[in-house]
Amino acid sequence: MPLLYVTDLAYPARGRRYCDEDVFLTSRLREHFDLALCHPLDAQRLMPAFDAVIVRNSGPVIHYQEAYDSFRDAALAAGTRVYNPLTGRGDMAGKQYLLDLTASGHPVIPTVDDPADLSLLPPSASYAVKPKQGADSIGLSFTPRPDCAPGEFLIQPRVDFAYEVSFYFVDDAFQYALHAPDPSRRWELTPYEPTGADLDFARAFVDWNTLDHGIQRVDACRAPSGELLLVELEDLNPYLSLDLVPPETRDAFVASLVRSLRAFGA
């Protein structure tokens, strides 16, 4: 199955090296697939020559939104296989899911998109305000009195959490978890051994997303009460921090990804 692997090897990710991860992954995937790399701006033009497209570390699509929307529309119209599939309900579809999950009572950082609805949130001395179509903390600010345009920004109470933790899945299979012991250093991650309750929490959001195939990262924070709260459900091009896990974990992840891609292309 010829694969078009979409990545921006030059994207300057803060605290991470996207290029190293994609060089590693493509070096392993080419053992199993015919593979070519391309920049996200070239994906639409090149994809007809391939059986499937895998979107990986291509940077936040807000930097090339028009081209991404055109690629997505063309892939859907042509029935092109895109991995992750374009049916994701998490970040792939924007941040509306945080509002929907809040309204349905899921364990998520409470979120509204209108300053008039602050009374629906737990009282807080400060609120996080970020663009609804943002990514990678772009446009994030903190204020005691949110005063933003209704419907355009997400508003959340600033949570004094103990740490952040990320759970990584291929399809519905858990692979590994990493956490940031220091909340002020989000990308200084170390391996994390999840409890059964932790995995139940993460799996609930993977199940909610209903993707048959794909890589997902469930980001959460440990609230002062001890419970986990969802921060983000990344289902478009989640960075995997594979350089921070043991070699045997990387090997197991690659094996899971190969199985998933083969099933996806069958």
Short mmCIF file of C-alpha atoms in Angstrom, two decimals, residues 22-210:
data_model
loop_
_atom_site.label_atom_id
_atom_site.label_comp_id
_atom_site.label_asym_id
_atom_site.label_seq_id
_atom_site.Cartn_x
_atom_site.Cartn_y
_atom_site.Cartn_z
CA ASP A 22 8.92 11.73 11.80
CA VAL A 23 12.38 10.70 10.60
CA PHE A 24 12.20 7.80 13.06
CA LEU A 25 8.65 6.79 12.16
CA THR A 26 9.19 6.93 8.41
CA SER A 27 12.42 4.94 8.71
CA ARG A 28 10.42 2.16 10.37
CA LEU A 29 7.27 2.39 8.25
CA ARG A 30 9.20 2.13 4.98
CA GLU A 31 10.13 -1.42 6.06
CA HIS A 32 6.43 -2.28 5.53
CA PHE A 33 5.05 0.23 3.01
CA ASP A 34 6.04 2.13 -0.10
CA LEU A 35 6.36 5.60 1.40
CA ALA A 36 6.84 9.19 0.28
CA LEU A 37 7.00 12.35 2.40
CA CYS A 38 5.47 15.69 1.52
CA HIS A 39 4.75 19.08 3.07
CA PRO A 40 1.08 19.69 4.03
CA LEU A 41 0.78 22.36 1.33
CA ASP A 42 1.54 19.69 -1.30
CA ALA A 43 -0.74 16.94 0.05
CA GLN A 44 -3.81 17.67 -2.07
CA ARG A 45 -1.83 17.76 -5.31
CA LEU A 46 0.08 14.55 -4.62
CA MET A 47 -2.49 12.34 -2.89
CA PRO A 48 -4.15 10.89 -6.06
CA ALA A 49 -0.99 8.83 -6.68
CA PHE A 50 -1.23 7.02 -3.32
CA ASP A 51 -3.55 4.51 -1.71
CA ALA A 52 -3.70 6.43 1.55
CA VAL A 53 -2.49 9.59 3.26
CA ILE A 54 -1.13 9.62 6.81
CA VAL A 55 -1.08 13.05 8.45
CA ARG A 56 1.56 13.33 11.12
CA ASN A 57 3.64 16.20 12.55
CA SER A 58 2.48 18.87 10.15
CA GLY A 59 2.07 21.70 12.69
CA PRO A 60 -1.18 23.42 13.67
CA VAL A 61 -3.41 23.66 10.59
CA ILE A 62 -4.37 27.24 11.53
CA HIS A 63 -1.06 28.21 9.88
CA TYR A 64 -2.38 26.92 6.54
CA GLN A 65 -6.13 26.67 7.19
CA GLU A 66 -7.31 27.36 3.64
CA ALA A 67 -5.01 24.70 2.16
CA TYR A 68 -6.00 22.18 4.82
CA ASP A 69 -9.71 22.79 4.27
CA SER A 70 -9.20 22.33 0.53
CA PHE A 71 -7.23 19.11 1.11
CA ARG A 72 -9.94 17.80 3.44
CA ASP A 73 -12.74 18.61 0.99
CA ALA A 74 -10.87 17.01 -1.90
CA ALA A 75 -10.09 13.85 0.10
CA LEU A 76 -13.71 13.47 1.17
CA ALA A 77 -14.97 14.03 -2.37
CA ALA A 78 -12.55 11.49 -3.84
CA GLY A 79 -12.99 8.93 -1.07
CA THR A 80 -9.27 9.07 -0.31
CA ARG A 81 -8.23 7.16 2.79
CA VAL A 82 -6.79 9.62 5.30
CA TYR A 83 -5.22 8.45 8.55
CA ASN A 84 -6.49 9.60 10.96
CA PRO A 85 -9.91 9.33 9.28
CA LEU A 86 -11.58 12.70 8.79
CA THR A 87 -14.51 11.77 11.05
CA GLY A 88 -12.80 12.62 14.36
CA ARG A 89 -14.88 14.53 16.92
CA GLY A 90 -11.93 15.94 18.89
CA ASP A 91 -9.43 18.63 17.87
CA MET A 92 -9.85 17.61 14.24
CA ALA A 93 -13.28 19.23 14.31
CA GLY A 94 -12.26 22.29 16.37
CA LYS A 95 -12.80 22.96 20.06
CA GLN A 96 -16.60 22.73 20.18
CA TYR A 97 -16.26 19.30 21.77
CA LEU A 98 -15.04 20.90 25.02
CA LEU A 99 -18.32 22.80 25.24
CA ASP A 100 -20.35 19.72 24.34
CA LEU A 101 -18.55 17.52 26.88
CA THR A 102 -19.02 20.17 29.57
CA ALA A 103 -22.74 20.37 28.84
CA SER A 104 -23.07 16.57 28.98
CA GLY A 105 -21.32 16.31 32.35
CA HIS A 106 -18.11 14.58 31.26
CA PRO A 107 -14.95 15.02 33.39
CA VAL A 108 -13.48 17.92 31.42
CA ILE A 109 -12.18 21.33 32.45
CA PRO A 110 -15.48 23.28 32.52
CA THR A 111 -15.76 25.40 29.38
CA VAL A 112 -18.06 28.13 28.05
CA ASP A 113 -17.73 30.42 25.03
CA ASP A 114 -19.60 33.50 26.27
CA PRO A 115 -18.58 35.80 29.16
CA ALA A 116 -22.29 36.01 30.01
CA ASP A 117 -22.13 32.32 31.00
CA LEU A 118 -19.39 32.67 33.63
CA SER A 119 -21.91 31.74 36.32
CA LEU A 120 -21.98 28.24 34.80
CA LEU A 121 -18.30 27.77 35.69
CA PRO A 122 -16.82 27.14 39.13
CA PRO A 123 -15.74 30.45 40.74
CA SER A 124 -12.14 31.30 39.89
CA ALA A 125 -9.74 34.18 40.56
CA SER A 126 -8.50 33.85 36.97
CA TYR A 127 -9.80 32.42 33.71
CA ALA A 128 -8.02 30.98 30.70
CA VAL A 129 -9.23 32.53 27.44
CA LYS A 130 -8.15 31.08 24.10
CA PRO A 131 -9.40 31.25 20.50
CA LYS A 132 -11.96 28.60 19.61
CA GLN A 133 -9.97 27.77 16.47
CA GLY A 134 -6.59 28.01 18.20
CA ALA A 135 -3.90 25.40 18.71
CA ASP A 136 -0.59 24.94 20.49
CA SER A 137 -1.50 27.63 23.11
CA ILE A 138 -1.60 30.28 20.36
CA GLY A 139 -3.56 33.27 21.63
CA LEU A 140 -3.93 31.93 25.18
CA SER A 141 -4.31 34.56 27.91
CA PHE A 142 -5.38 34.71 31.56
CA THR A 143 -7.65 37.32 33.04
CA PRO A 144 -9.84 37.77 36.14
CA ARG A 145 -12.62 39.28 33.99
CA PRO A 146 -13.07 37.72 30.55
CA ASP A 147 -14.38 40.25 28.06
CA CYS A 148 -14.28 38.57 24.68
CA ALA A 149 -16.61 38.20 21.73
CA PRO A 150 -19.32 35.57 22.39
CA GLY A 151 -18.81 32.35 20.45
CA GLU A 152 -15.24 33.09 19.37
CA PHE A 153 -13.22 32.14 22.46
CA LEU A 154 -13.16 29.33 25.01
CA ILE A 155 -13.32 30.40 28.66
CA GLN A 156 -12.18 28.05 31.42
CA PRO A 157 -11.42 28.49 35.13
CA ARG A 158 -7.69 28.44 35.77
CA VAL A 159 -7.18 25.08 37.46
CA ASP A 160 -4.42 24.74 40.05
CA PHE A 161 -3.62 21.22 38.90
CA ALA A 162 -0.90 18.95 40.27
CA TYR A 163 0.38 17.78 36.88
CA GLU A 164 -0.63 17.03 33.30
CA VAL A 165 -0.66 13.53 31.87
CA SER A 166 -1.11 12.23 28.32
CA PHE A 167 -2.40 8.83 27.24
CA TYR A 168 -1.47 7.55 23.78
CA PHE A 169 -3.63 5.15 21.77
CA VAL A 170 -3.50 3.41 18.40
CA ASP A 171 -7.07 2.58 17.40
CA ASP A 172 -8.59 1.65 20.77
CA ALA A 173 -5.41 0.06 22.15
CA PHE A 174 -3.53 1.91 24.90
CA GLN A 175 0.19 2.24 24.16
CA TYR A 176 1.84 4.30 26.93
CA ALA A 177 1.42 7.38 29.13
CA LEU A 178 3.68 10.34 29.88
CA HIS A 179 3.29 13.11 32.41
CA ALA A 180 4.74 16.53 33.19
CA PRO A 181 5.51 16.63 36.94
CA ASP A 182 6.10 20.39 36.77
CA PRO A 183 2.93 22.16 35.51
CA SER A 184 5.00 25.10 34.27
CA ARG A 185 7.02 22.83 31.93
CA ARG A 186 4.42 21.11 29.79
CA TRP A 187 6.86 19.30 27.49
CA GLU A 188 9.33 18.03 30.09
CA LEU A 189 7.71 14.62 30.21
CA THR A 190 8.53 11.41 32.02
CA PRO A 191 6.96 7.93 31.80
CA TYR A 192 3.77 7.51 33.81
CA GLU A 193 2.24 4.28 35.08
CA PRO A 194 -1.54 4.74 34.86
CA THR A 195 -3.95 3.20 37.31
CA GLY A 196 -6.99 1.28 36.21
CA ALA A 197 -9.12 4.35 36.92
CA ASP A 198 -6.77 6.49 34.82
CA LEU A 199 -7.15 4.14 31.85
CA ASP A 200 -10.92 4.00 32.25
CA PHE A 201 -10.93 7.80 32.12
CA ALA A 202 -8.83 7.92 28.93
CA ARG A 203 -10.65 5.07 27.19
CA ALA A 204 -14.00 6.77 27.76
CA PHE A 205 -12.91 9.65 25.51
CA VAL A 206 -11.41 7.34 22.89
CA ASP A 207 -14.73 5.46 22.82
CA TRP A 208 -16.64 8.76 22.62
CA ASN A 209 -14.62 9.76 19.56
CA THR A 210 -15.72 6.63 17.63
#
